[in-house]
Tab-separated table of C-alpha atoms in Angstrom:
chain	number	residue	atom	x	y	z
A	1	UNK	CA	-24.720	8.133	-9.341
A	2	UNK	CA	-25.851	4.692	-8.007
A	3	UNK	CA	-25.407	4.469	-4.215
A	4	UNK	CA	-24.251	0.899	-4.789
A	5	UNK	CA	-21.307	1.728	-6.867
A	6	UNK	CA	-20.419	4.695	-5.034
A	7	UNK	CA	-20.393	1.735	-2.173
A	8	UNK	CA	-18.496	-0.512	-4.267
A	9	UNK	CA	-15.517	2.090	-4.702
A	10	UNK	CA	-15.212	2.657	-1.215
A	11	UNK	CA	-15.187	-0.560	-0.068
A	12	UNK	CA	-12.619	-1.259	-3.156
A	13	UNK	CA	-9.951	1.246	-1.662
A	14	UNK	CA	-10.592	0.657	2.299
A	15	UNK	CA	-9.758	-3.296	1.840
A	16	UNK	CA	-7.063	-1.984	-0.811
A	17	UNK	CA	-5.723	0.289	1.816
A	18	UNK	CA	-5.982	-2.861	4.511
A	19	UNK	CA	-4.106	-5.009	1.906
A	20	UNK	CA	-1.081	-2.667	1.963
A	21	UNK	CA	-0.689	-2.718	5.604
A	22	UNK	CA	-0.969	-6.011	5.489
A	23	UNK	CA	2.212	-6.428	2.752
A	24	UNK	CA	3.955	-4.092	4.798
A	25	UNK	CA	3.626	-6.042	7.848
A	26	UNK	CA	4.687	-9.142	6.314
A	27	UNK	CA	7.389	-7.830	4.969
A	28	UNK	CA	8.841	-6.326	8.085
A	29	UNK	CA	8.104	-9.605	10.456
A	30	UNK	CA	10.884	-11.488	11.238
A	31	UNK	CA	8.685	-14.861	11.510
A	32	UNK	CA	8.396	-15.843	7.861
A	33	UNK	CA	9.761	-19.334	9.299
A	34	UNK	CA	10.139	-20.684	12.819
A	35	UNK	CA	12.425	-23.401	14.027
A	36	UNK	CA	12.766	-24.892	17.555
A	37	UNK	CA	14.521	-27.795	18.636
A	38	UNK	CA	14.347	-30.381	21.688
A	39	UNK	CA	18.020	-29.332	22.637
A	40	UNK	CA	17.442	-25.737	23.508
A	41	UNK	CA	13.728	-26.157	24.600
A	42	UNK	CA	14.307	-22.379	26.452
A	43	UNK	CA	15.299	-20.882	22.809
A	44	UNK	CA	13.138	-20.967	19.225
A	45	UNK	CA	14.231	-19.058	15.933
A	46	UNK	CA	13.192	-17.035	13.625
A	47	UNK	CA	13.478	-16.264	10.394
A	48	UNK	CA	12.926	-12.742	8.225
A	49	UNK	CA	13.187	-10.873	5.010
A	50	UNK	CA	15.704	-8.927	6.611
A	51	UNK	CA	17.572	-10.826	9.716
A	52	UNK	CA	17.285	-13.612	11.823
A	53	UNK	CA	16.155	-13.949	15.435
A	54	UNK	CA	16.535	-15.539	18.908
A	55	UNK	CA	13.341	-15.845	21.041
A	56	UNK	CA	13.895	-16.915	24.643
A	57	UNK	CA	11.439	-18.361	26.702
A	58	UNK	CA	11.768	-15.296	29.702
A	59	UNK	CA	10.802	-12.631	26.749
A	60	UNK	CA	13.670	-11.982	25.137
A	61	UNK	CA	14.422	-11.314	21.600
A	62	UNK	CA	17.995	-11.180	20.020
A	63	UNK	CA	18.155	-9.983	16.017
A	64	UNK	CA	20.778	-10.010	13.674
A	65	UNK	CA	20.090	-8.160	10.491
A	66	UNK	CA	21.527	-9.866	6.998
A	67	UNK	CA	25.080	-8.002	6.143
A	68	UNK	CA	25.320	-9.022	2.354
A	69	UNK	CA	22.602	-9.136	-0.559
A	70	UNK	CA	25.028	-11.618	-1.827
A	71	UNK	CA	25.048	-14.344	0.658
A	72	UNK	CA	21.563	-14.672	1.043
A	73	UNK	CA	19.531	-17.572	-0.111
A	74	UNK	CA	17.573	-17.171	-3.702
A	75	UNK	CA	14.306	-17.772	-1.936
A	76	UNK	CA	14.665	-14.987	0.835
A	77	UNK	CA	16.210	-12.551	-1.624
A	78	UNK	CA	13.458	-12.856	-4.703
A	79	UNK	CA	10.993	-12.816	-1.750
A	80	UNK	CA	12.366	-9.422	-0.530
A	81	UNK	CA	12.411	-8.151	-3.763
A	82	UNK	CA	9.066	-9.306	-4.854
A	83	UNK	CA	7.608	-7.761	-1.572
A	84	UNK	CA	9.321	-4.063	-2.224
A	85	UNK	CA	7.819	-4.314	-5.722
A	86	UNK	CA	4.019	-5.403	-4.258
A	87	UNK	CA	4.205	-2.392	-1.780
A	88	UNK	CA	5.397	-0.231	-4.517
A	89	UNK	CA	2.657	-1.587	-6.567
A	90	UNK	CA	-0.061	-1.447	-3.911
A	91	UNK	CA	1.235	2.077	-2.683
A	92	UNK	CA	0.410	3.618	-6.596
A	93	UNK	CA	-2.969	1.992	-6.789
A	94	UNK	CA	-3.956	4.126	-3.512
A	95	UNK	CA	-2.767	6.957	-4.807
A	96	UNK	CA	-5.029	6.561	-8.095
A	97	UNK	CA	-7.811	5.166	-6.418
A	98	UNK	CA	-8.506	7.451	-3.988
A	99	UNK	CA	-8.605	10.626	-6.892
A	100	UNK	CA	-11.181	8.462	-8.759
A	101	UNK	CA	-13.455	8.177	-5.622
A	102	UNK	CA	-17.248	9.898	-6.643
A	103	UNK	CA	-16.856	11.626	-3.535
A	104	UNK	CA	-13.497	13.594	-4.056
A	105	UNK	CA	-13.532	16.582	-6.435
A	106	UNK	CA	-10.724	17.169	-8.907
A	107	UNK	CA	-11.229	15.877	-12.598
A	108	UNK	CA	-12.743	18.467	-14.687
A	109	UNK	CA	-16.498	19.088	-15.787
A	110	UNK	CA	-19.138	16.242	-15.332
A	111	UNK	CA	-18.855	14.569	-17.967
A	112	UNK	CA	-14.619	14.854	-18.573
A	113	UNK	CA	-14.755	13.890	-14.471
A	114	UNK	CA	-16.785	10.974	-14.758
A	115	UNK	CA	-14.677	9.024	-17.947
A	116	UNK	CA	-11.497	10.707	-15.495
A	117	UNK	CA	-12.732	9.451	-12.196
A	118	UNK	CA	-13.052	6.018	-14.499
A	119	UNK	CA	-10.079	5.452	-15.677
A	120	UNK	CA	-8.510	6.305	-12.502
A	121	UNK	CA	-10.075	3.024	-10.696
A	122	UNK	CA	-9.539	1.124	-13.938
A	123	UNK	CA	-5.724	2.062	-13.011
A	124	UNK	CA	-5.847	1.367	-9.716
A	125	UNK	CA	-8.174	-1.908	-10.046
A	126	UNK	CA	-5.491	-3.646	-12.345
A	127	UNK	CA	-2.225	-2.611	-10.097
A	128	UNK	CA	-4.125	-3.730	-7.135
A	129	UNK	CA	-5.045	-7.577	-9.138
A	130	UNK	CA	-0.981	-7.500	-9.665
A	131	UNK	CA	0.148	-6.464	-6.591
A	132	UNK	CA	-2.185	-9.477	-5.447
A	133	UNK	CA	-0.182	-11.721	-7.398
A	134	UNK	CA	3.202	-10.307	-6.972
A	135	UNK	CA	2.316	-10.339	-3.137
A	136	UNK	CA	1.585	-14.713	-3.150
A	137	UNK	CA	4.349	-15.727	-5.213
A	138	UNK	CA	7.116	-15.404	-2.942
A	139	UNK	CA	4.855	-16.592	0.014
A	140	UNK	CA	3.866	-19.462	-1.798
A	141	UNK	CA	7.392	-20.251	-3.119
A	142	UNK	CA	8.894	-19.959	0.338
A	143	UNK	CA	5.923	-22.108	1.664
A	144	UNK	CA	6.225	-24.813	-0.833
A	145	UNK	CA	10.502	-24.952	0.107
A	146	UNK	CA	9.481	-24.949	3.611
A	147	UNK	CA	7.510	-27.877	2.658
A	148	UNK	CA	9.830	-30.137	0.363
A	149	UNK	CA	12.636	-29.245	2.947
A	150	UNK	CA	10.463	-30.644	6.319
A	151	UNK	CA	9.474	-33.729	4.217
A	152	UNK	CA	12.829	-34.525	2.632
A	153	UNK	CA	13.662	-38.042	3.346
A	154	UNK	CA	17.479	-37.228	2.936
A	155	UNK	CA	17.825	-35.274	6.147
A	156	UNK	CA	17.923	-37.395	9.357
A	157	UNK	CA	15.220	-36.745	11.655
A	158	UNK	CA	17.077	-35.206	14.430
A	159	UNK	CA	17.507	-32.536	12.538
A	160	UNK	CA	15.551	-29.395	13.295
A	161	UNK	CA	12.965	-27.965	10.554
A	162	UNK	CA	11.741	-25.495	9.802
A	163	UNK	CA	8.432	-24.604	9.764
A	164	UNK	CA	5.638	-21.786	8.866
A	165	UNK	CA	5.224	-17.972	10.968
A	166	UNK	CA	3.038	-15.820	11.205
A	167	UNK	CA	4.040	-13.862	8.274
A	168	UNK	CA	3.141	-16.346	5.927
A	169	UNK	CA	0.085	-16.545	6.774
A	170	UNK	CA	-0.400	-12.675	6.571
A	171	UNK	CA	1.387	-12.294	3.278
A	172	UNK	CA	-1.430	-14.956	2.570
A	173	UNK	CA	-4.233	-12.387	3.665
A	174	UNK	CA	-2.511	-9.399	1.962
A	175	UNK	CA	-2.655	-11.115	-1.516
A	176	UNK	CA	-6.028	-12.106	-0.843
A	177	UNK	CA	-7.037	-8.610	-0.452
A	178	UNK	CA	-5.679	-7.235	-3.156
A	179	UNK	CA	-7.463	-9.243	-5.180
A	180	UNK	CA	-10.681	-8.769	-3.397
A	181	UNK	CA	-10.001	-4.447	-3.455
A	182	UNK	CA	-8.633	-4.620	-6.738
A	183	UNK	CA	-11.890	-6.665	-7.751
A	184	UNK	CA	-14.563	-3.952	-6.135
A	185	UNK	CA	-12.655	-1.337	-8.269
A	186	UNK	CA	-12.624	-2.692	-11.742
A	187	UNK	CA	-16.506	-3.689	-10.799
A	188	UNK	CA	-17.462	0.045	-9.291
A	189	UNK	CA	-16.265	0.805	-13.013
A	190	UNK	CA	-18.229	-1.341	-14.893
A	191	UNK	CA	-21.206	-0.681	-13.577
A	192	UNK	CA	-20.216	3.593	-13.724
A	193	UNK	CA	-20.148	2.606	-17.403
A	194	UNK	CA	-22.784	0.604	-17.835
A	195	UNK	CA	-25.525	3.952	-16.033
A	196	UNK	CA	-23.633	6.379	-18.623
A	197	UNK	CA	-24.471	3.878	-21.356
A	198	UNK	CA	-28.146	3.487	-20.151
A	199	UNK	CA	-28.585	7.392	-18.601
A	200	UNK	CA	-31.262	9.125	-19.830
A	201	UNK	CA	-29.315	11.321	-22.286
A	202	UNK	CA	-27.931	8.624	-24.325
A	203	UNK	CA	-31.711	7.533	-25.479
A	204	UNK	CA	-33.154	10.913	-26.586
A	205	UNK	CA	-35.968	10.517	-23.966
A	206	UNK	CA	-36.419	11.785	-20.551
A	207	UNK	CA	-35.357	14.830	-18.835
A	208	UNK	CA	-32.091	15.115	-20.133
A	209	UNK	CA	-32.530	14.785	-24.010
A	210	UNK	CA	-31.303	17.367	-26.151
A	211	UNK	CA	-32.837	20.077	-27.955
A	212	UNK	CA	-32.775	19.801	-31.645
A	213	UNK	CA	-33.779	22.800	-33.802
A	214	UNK	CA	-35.426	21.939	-37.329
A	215	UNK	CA	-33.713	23.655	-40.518
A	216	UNK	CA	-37.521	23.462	-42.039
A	217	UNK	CA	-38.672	26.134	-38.958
């Protein structure tokens, strides 16, 4: 097999592997959104998936976790269910790519292996691309409320905004990778099928061309 798609693969599931980490971590932070206001200059907010929380200025933190699915706002709750569904997503692509790697045994005889061991990254490449996806939509949909909300000419201008955390900007990178992983994959794939269709065997020349006995002999 070509070193360079053996490379591919494993470069595929390793920035695959460091987009779910990524999804998790954003959607465990509590700074999706940050707020702090010229009245309590000792105190800043911020804002989660899964609570809200009060940063003082000597180091300390104060949570409060959401206590109804209800009562929360349409943005936050399709973002927290969008972001179980990308980890879900991004947590079965690992689990198929990491069978279909050249390197770990498990699919059969060579040639059953290799068509196995394909459409195992196939698999994995395509629920990695839509975990990518499902990962930046509720990012960029909280992002671009954030954004009509801090502009709106409505709301007086002593009124606190607020504005982008952290997590944003690493559900930003998570999505990004998944593409990118999910990319490597479905190209490790193509070019596995493109040496089958151009291996020796499959021109009746070379070392591995079959035998053919003559019914004239």
């Amino acid at each position: 097999m070509d070193p360079r798609s053996v490379a591919l693969e494993m470069l595929g599931v390793l920035v695959s592997g460091g987009a779910w980490l990524c999804s998790l971590a954003t959607t465990l932070m509590s700074t999706w959104l940050t707020l702090s206001t010229e009245l309590l200059p000792s105190q800043s907010f911020e804002l989660g998936l899964w609570g809200t929380c009060v940063v003082q200025d000597l180091g300390g933190l104060e949570c409060r976790p959401y206590h109804s699915l209800l009562g929360l706002p349409p943005d936050i709750k399709l973002a927290r269910i969008l972001m179980c569904v990308t980890l879900g997503t991004g947590l079965l692509a690992l689990l198929l790519a990491i069978p279909g790697l050249h390197l770990v045994n498990g699919c059969g005889g060579r040639r059953d292996g290799l068509s196995c061991k394909r459409s195992l990254k196939a698999a994995a490449g395509g629920l990695c691309l839509l975990a990518g996806f499902l990962g930046l939509v509720p990012v960029s949909y909280i992002a671009h409320q954030t954004v009509v909300r801090f502009f709106d000419e409505s709301v007086p201008d002593l009124v606190p905004r607020w504005e982008f955390g952290d997590a944003l900007f690493c559900g930003w990178m998570a999505g990004f990778l998944h593409l990118v992983g999910g990319t490597l994959l479905l190209t490790s794939c193509l070019r596995l099928r493109r040496e089958n269709c151009l291996g020796p065997g499959a021109t009746g020349t070379g070392p591995g061309r079959r035998l053919v006995r003559s019914e004239f002999v």
